[in-house]
mmCIF file with all atom_site columns, C-alpha atoms in Angstrom:
data_model
loop_
_atom_site.group_PDB
_atom_site.id
_atom_site.type_symbol
_atom_site.label_atom_id
_atom_site.label_alt_id
_atom_site.label_comp_id
_atom_site.label_asym_id
_atom_site.label_entity_id
_atom_site.label_seq_id
_atom_site.pdbx_PDB_ins_code
_atom_site.Cartn_x
_atom_site.Cartn_y
_atom_site.Cartn_z
_atom_site.occupancy
_atom_site.B_iso_or_equiv
_atom_site.pdbx_formal_charge
_atom_site.auth_seq_id
_atom_site.auth_comp_id
_atom_site.auth_asym_id
_atom_site.auth_atom_id
_atom_site.pdbx_PDB_model_num
ATOM 1   C CA . MET A 1 1   ? 153.052 -127.440 -89.040 1.00 55.00 ? 1   MET A CA 1
ATOM 2   C CA . SER A 1 2   ? 155.873 -127.249 -91.209 1.00 57.00 ? 2   SER A CA 1
ATOM 3   C CA . ASP A 1 3   ? 157.050 -130.567 -93.437 1.00 63.00 ? 3   ASP A CA 1
ATOM 4   C CA . GLN A 1 4   ? 160.578 -130.185 -92.348 1.00 62.00 ? 4   GLN A CA 1
ATOM 5   C CA . PRO A 1 5   ? 161.487 -131.932 -89.102 1.00 59.00 ? 5   PRO A CA 1
ATOM 6   C CA . SER A 1 6   ? 162.203 -130.255 -86.259 1.00 58.00 ? 6   SER A CA 1
ATOM 7   C CA . SER A 1 7   ? 166.091 -130.042 -85.033 1.00 59.00 ? 7   SER A CA 1
ATOM 8   C CA . VAL A 1 8   ? 165.076 -130.731 -81.487 1.00 59.00 ? 8   VAL A CA 1
ATOM 9   C CA . PRO A 1 9   ? 164.411 -134.423 -80.900 1.00 56.00 ? 9   PRO A CA 1
ATOM 10  C CA . ASP A 1 10  ? 161.584 -135.692 -78.626 1.00 58.00 ? 10  ASP A CA 1
ATOM 11  C CA . SER A 1 11  ? 162.282 -136.987 -75.003 1.00 58.00 ? 11  SER A CA 1
ATOM 12  C CA . ASP A 1 12  ? 161.893 -140.451 -76.306 1.00 60.00 ? 12  ASP A CA 1
ATOM 13  C CA . GLU A 1 13  ? 164.049 -140.212 -79.400 1.00 59.00 ? 13  GLU A CA 1
ATOM 14  C CA . VAL A 1 14  ? 168.083 -141.263 -79.444 1.00 58.00 ? 14  VAL A CA 1
ATOM 15  C CA . VAL A 1 15  ? 170.122 -138.983 -81.469 1.00 56.00 ? 15  VAL A CA 1
ATOM 16  C CA . GLU A 1 16  ? 172.914 -140.626 -83.101 1.00 59.00 ? 16  GLU A CA 1
ATOM 17  C CA . SER A 1 17  ? 175.679 -138.550 -84.614 1.00 57.00 ? 17  SER A CA 1
ATOM 18  C CA . PRO A 1 18  ? 178.281 -140.046 -86.912 1.00 57.00 ? 18  PRO A CA 1
ATOM 19  C CA . ALA A 1 19  ? 181.532 -141.116 -85.333 1.00 60.00 ? 19  ALA A CA 1
ATOM 20  C CA . ASP A 1 20  ? 184.070 -138.514 -86.570 1.00 57.00 ? 20  ASP A CA 1
ATOM 21  C CA . PRO A 1 21  ? 187.662 -139.237 -85.942 1.00 56.00 ? 21  PRO A CA 1
ATOM 22  C CA . ALA A 1 22  ? 188.642 -136.115 -86.245 1.00 61.00 ? 22  ALA A CA 1
ATOM 23  C CA . ILE A 1 23  ? 186.158 -134.792 -83.601 1.00 63.00 ? 23  ILE A CA 1
ATOM 24  C CA . THR A 1 24  ? 186.425 -137.489 -81.034 1.00 59.00 ? 24  THR A CA 1
ATOM 25  C CA . PRO A 1 25  ? 189.291 -137.160 -77.992 1.00 59.00 ? 25  PRO A CA 1
ATOM 26  C CA . PRO A 1 26  ? 191.762 -139.960 -78.278 1.00 61.00 ? 26  PRO A CA 1
ATOM 27  C CA . GLY A 1 27  ? 191.110 -143.014 -75.788 1.00 65.00 ? 27  GLY A CA 1
ATOM 28  C CA . LYS A 1 28  ? 192.701 -144.085 -72.781 1.00 70.00 ? 28  LYS A CA 1
ATOM 29  C CA . GLY A 1 29  ? 194.840 -146.696 -74.577 1.00 77.00 ? 29  GLY A CA 1
ATOM 30  C CA . TRP A 1 30  ? 197.994 -144.367 -74.926 1.00 81.00 ? 30  TRP A CA 1
ATOM 31  C CA . PHE A 1 31  ? 197.887 -144.185 -70.937 1.00 85.00 ? 31  PHE A CA 1
ATOM 32  C CA . GLN A 1 32  ? 197.675 -148.120 -70.418 1.00 85.00 ? 32  GLN A CA 1
ATOM 33  C CA . ARG A 1 33  ? 200.350 -148.669 -72.856 1.00 87.00 ? 33  ARG A CA 1
ATOM 34  C CA . LEU A 1 34  ? 202.651 -146.230 -71.089 1.00 90.00 ? 34  LEU A CA 1
ATOM 35  C CA . SER A 1 35  ? 201.734 -147.679 -67.651 1.00 91.00 ? 35  SER A CA 1
ATOM 36  C CA . SER A 1 36  ? 202.386 -151.085 -69.285 1.00 91.00 ? 36  SER A CA 1
ATOM 37  C CA . VAL A 1 37  ? 205.864 -150.189 -70.619 1.00 93.00 ? 37  VAL A CA 1
ATOM 38  C CA . LEU A 1 38  ? 206.931 -148.187 -67.098 1.00 96.00 ? 38  LEU A CA 1
ATOM 39  C CA . PHE A 1 39  ? 205.292 -151.258 -65.506 1.00 96.00 ? 39  PHE A CA 1
ATOM 40  C CA . ILE A 1 40  ? 207.878 -153.678 -67.475 1.00 96.00 ? 40  ILE A CA 1
ATOM 41  C CA . ILE A 1 41  ? 210.771 -151.726 -67.291 1.00 97.00 ? 41  ILE A CA 1
ATOM 42  C CA . PHE A 1 42  ? 210.480 -151.298 -63.442 1.00 97.00 ? 42  PHE A CA 1
ATOM 43  C CA . CYS A 1 43  ? 209.884 -155.262 -63.015 1.00 97.00 ? 43  CYS A CA 1
ATOM 44  C CA . PHE A 1 44  ? 212.979 -155.972 -65.529 1.00 97.00 ? 44  PHE A CA 1
ATOM 45  C CA . GLU A 1 45  ? 215.343 -153.655 -63.763 1.00 97.00 ? 45  GLU A CA 1
ATOM 46  C CA . LEU A 1 46  ? 214.394 -154.575 -60.061 1.00 97.00 ? 46  LEU A CA 1
ATOM 47  C CA . GLY A 1 47  ? 214.310 -157.969 -61.113 1.00 97.00 ? 47  GLY A CA 1
ATOM 48  C CA . LEU A 1 48  ? 217.886 -158.016 -62.700 1.00 97.00 ? 48  LEU A CA 1
ATOM 49  C CA . PHE A 1 49  ? 219.026 -156.118 -59.584 1.00 97.00 ? 49  PHE A CA 1
ATOM 50  C CA . LEU A 1 50  ? 217.720 -158.730 -57.204 1.00 97.00 ? 50  LEU A CA 1
ATOM 51  C CA . LEU A 1 51  ? 219.182 -161.872 -59.369 1.00 97.00 ? 51  LEU A CA 1
ATOM 52  C CA . ILE A 1 52  ? 222.743 -160.636 -59.462 1.00 97.00 ? 52  ILE A CA 1
ATOM 53  C CA . TYR A 1 53  ? 223.556 -158.270 -56.723 1.00 95.00 ? 53  TYR A CA 1
ATOM 54  C CA . PRO A 1 54  ? 223.501 -160.893 -53.912 1.00 95.00 ? 54  PRO A CA 1
ATOM 55  C CA . TRP A 1 55  ? 226.478 -162.938 -55.260 1.00 94.00 ? 55  TRP A CA 1
ATOM 56  C CA . THR A 1 56  ? 228.622 -159.745 -55.766 1.00 93.00 ? 56  THR A CA 1
ATOM 57  C CA . ASP A 1 57  ? 231.489 -158.788 -53.173 1.00 89.00 ? 57  ASP A CA 1
ATOM 58  C CA . GLY A 1 58  ? 229.159 -155.563 -52.553 1.00 89.00 ? 58  GLY A CA 1
ATOM 59  C CA . TRP A 1 59  ? 226.699 -157.816 -51.184 1.00 88.00 ? 59  TRP A CA 1
ATOM 60  C CA . GLY A 1 60  ? 228.331 -158.032 -47.320 1.00 83.00 ? 60  GLY A CA 1
ATOM 61  C CA . ASP A 1 61  ? 229.614 -154.473 -47.311 1.00 83.00 ? 61  ASP A CA 1
ATOM 62  C CA . ASN A 1 62  ? 226.321 -152.914 -47.642 1.00 82.00 ? 62  ASN A CA 1
ATOM 63  C CA . TYR A 1 63  ? 224.378 -150.700 -45.025 1.00 83.00 ? 63  TYR A CA 1
ATOM 64  C CA . PHE A 1 64  ? 221.987 -153.466 -44.364 1.00 79.00 ? 64  PHE A CA 1
ATOM 65  C CA . ALA A 1 65  ? 224.404 -155.945 -43.407 1.00 78.00 ? 65  ALA A CA 1
ATOM 66  C CA . TRP A 1 66  ? 225.879 -153.952 -40.707 1.00 79.00 ? 66  TRP A CA 1
ATOM 67  C CA . ALA A 1 67  ? 222.826 -152.568 -39.546 1.00 79.00 ? 67  ALA A CA 1
ATOM 68  C CA . VAL A 1 68  ? 222.212 -154.321 -36.716 1.00 79.00 ? 68  VAL A CA 1
ATOM 69  C CA . ARG A 1 69  ? 224.661 -153.529 -33.671 1.00 79.00 ? 69  ARG A CA 1
ATOM 70  C CA . GLY A 1 70  ? 225.431 -155.295 -30.524 1.00 77.00 ? 70  GLY A CA 1
ATOM 71  C CA . SER A 1 71  ? 225.778 -158.496 -29.220 1.00 76.00 ? 71  SER A CA 1
ATOM 72  C CA . VAL A 1 72  ? 223.459 -159.933 -32.261 1.00 78.00 ? 72  VAL A CA 1
ATOM 73  C CA . GLN A 1 73  ? 225.791 -158.268 -35.135 1.00 77.00 ? 73  GLN A CA 1
ATOM 74  C CA . THR A 1 74  ? 227.765 -161.703 -35.704 1.00 79.00 ? 74  THR A CA 1
ATOM 75  C CA . THR A 1 75  ? 224.424 -163.711 -36.494 1.00 83.00 ? 75  THR A CA 1
ATOM 76  C CA . TRP A 1 76  ? 222.730 -160.798 -38.170 1.00 83.00 ? 76  TRP A CA 1
ATOM 77  C CA . HIS A 1 77  ? 226.036 -160.846 -40.677 1.00 82.00 ? 77  HIS A CA 1
ATOM 78  C CA . SER A 1 78  ? 226.238 -164.463 -40.856 1.00 85.00 ? 78  SER A CA 1
ATOM 79  C CA . PHE A 1 79  ? 222.682 -164.871 -41.639 1.00 87.00 ? 79  PHE A CA 1
ATOM 80  C CA . TRP A 1 80  ? 222.960 -161.974 -44.273 1.00 87.00 ? 80  TRP A CA 1
ATOM 81  C CA . ASN A 1 81  ? 225.462 -163.829 -46.071 1.00 89.00 ? 81  ASN A CA 1
ATOM 82  C CA . ASN A 1 82  ? 224.125 -167.381 -45.908 1.00 92.00 ? 82  ASN A CA 1
ATOM 83  C CA . SER A 1 83  ? 223.742 -168.629 -49.482 1.00 94.00 ? 83  SER A CA 1
ATOM 84  C CA . PHE A 1 84  ? 220.039 -169.717 -48.880 1.00 97.00 ? 84  PHE A CA 1
ATOM 85  C CA . VAL A 1 85  ? 219.299 -165.736 -48.272 1.00 94.00 ? 85  VAL A CA 1
ATOM 86  C CA . ARG A 1 86  ? 220.973 -164.821 -51.085 1.00 95.00 ? 86  ARG A CA 1
ATOM 87  C CA . GLY A 1 87  ? 219.289 -167.626 -53.134 1.00 97.00 ? 87  GLY A CA 1
ATOM 88  C CA . GLY A 1 88  ? 215.901 -166.402 -51.602 1.00 97.00 ? 88  GLY A CA 1
ATOM 89  C CA . ILE A 1 89  ? 216.338 -162.838 -52.841 1.00 96.00 ? 89  ILE A CA 1
ATOM 90  C CA . SER A 1 90  ? 217.743 -163.893 -55.966 1.00 97.00 ? 90  SER A CA 1
ATOM 91  C CA . GLY A 1 91  ? 214.487 -165.992 -56.487 1.00 97.00 ? 91  GLY A CA 1
ATOM 92  C CA . VAL A 1 92  ? 212.544 -162.844 -56.099 1.00 97.00 ? 92  VAL A CA 1
ATOM 93  C CA . GLY A 1 93  ? 214.495 -161.448 -58.861 1.00 97.00 ? 93  GLY A CA 1
ATOM 94  C CA . ALA A 1 94  ? 213.973 -164.106 -61.107 1.00 98.00 ? 94  ALA A CA 1
ATOM 95  C CA . ILE A 1 95  ? 210.408 -163.934 -60.334 1.00 98.00 ? 95  ILE A CA 1
ATOM 96  C CA . ASN A 1 96  ? 209.986 -160.161 -61.306 1.00 97.00 ? 96  ASN A CA 1
ATOM 97  C CA . LEU A 1 97  ? 211.976 -160.849 -64.494 1.00 98.00 ? 97  LEU A CA 1
ATOM 98  C CA . TRP A 1 98  ? 209.266 -163.342 -65.243 1.00 98.00 ? 98  TRP A CA 1
ATOM 99  C CA . ILE A 1 99  ? 206.794 -160.960 -64.603 1.00 97.00 ? 99  ILE A CA 1
ATOM 100 C CA . ALA A 1 100 ? 208.221 -158.617 -67.100 1.00 97.00 ? 100 ALA A CA 1
ATOM 101 C CA . VAL A 1 101 ? 208.440 -161.111 -69.500 1.00 96.00 ? 101 VAL A CA 1
ATOM 102 C CA . THR A 1 102 ? 204.798 -162.071 -68.990 1.00 96.00 ? 102 THR A CA 1
ATOM 103 C CA . GLU A 1 103 ? 203.774 -158.237 -69.526 1.00 94.00 ? 103 GLU A CA 1
ATOM 104 C CA . VAL A 1 104 ? 205.859 -158.039 -72.581 1.00 94.00 ? 104 VAL A CA 1
ATOM 105 C CA . PHE A 1 105 ? 203.486 -161.032 -74.030 1.00 93.00 ? 105 PHE A CA 1
ATOM 106 C CA . ARG A 1 106 ? 200.220 -159.805 -72.846 1.00 91.00 ? 106 ARG A CA 1
ATOM 107 C CA . MET A 1 107 ? 200.739 -156.253 -73.981 1.00 88.00 ? 107 MET A CA 1
ATOM 108 C CA . PHE A 1 108 ? 201.484 -157.443 -77.562 1.00 86.00 ? 108 PHE A CA 1
ATOM 109 C CA . SER A 1 109 ? 198.666 -160.083 -77.475 1.00 86.00 ? 109 SER A CA 1
ATOM 110 C CA . ARG A 1 110 ? 196.515 -157.107 -76.282 1.00 72.00 ? 110 ARG A CA 1
ATOM 111 C CA . ARG A 1 111 ? 197.759 -154.980 -79.531 1.00 66.00 ? 111 ARG A CA 1
ATOM 112 C CA . LYS A 1 112 ? 196.562 -157.560 -82.004 1.00 64.00 ? 112 LYS A CA 1
ATOM 113 C CA . SER A 1 113 ? 193.174 -158.025 -80.878 1.00 54.00 ? 113 SER A CA 1
#
């Protein structure tokens, strides 16, 4: 037997290699950050649209306001232009804005830790 250690480890031995940053592949952190940023942008834009658009003049003249034909058209149009319906849709927009803001804070809190 030789005095030099063999390069092949026994089946019971665990070989630990030093972590070399030049050799290790990049982690999945960039994908998670990119996904978070895209989700924040989506929620912010959707929330801003849903918060503002129901109160503009274009709300009553869009396709969905006149989508129902026949005898229920007047009922549907009055429902569509109801202030409570507009407020409910604006509330969904406010929730989307809240989600976007909390995601921003969550993304930066994960970055510091």
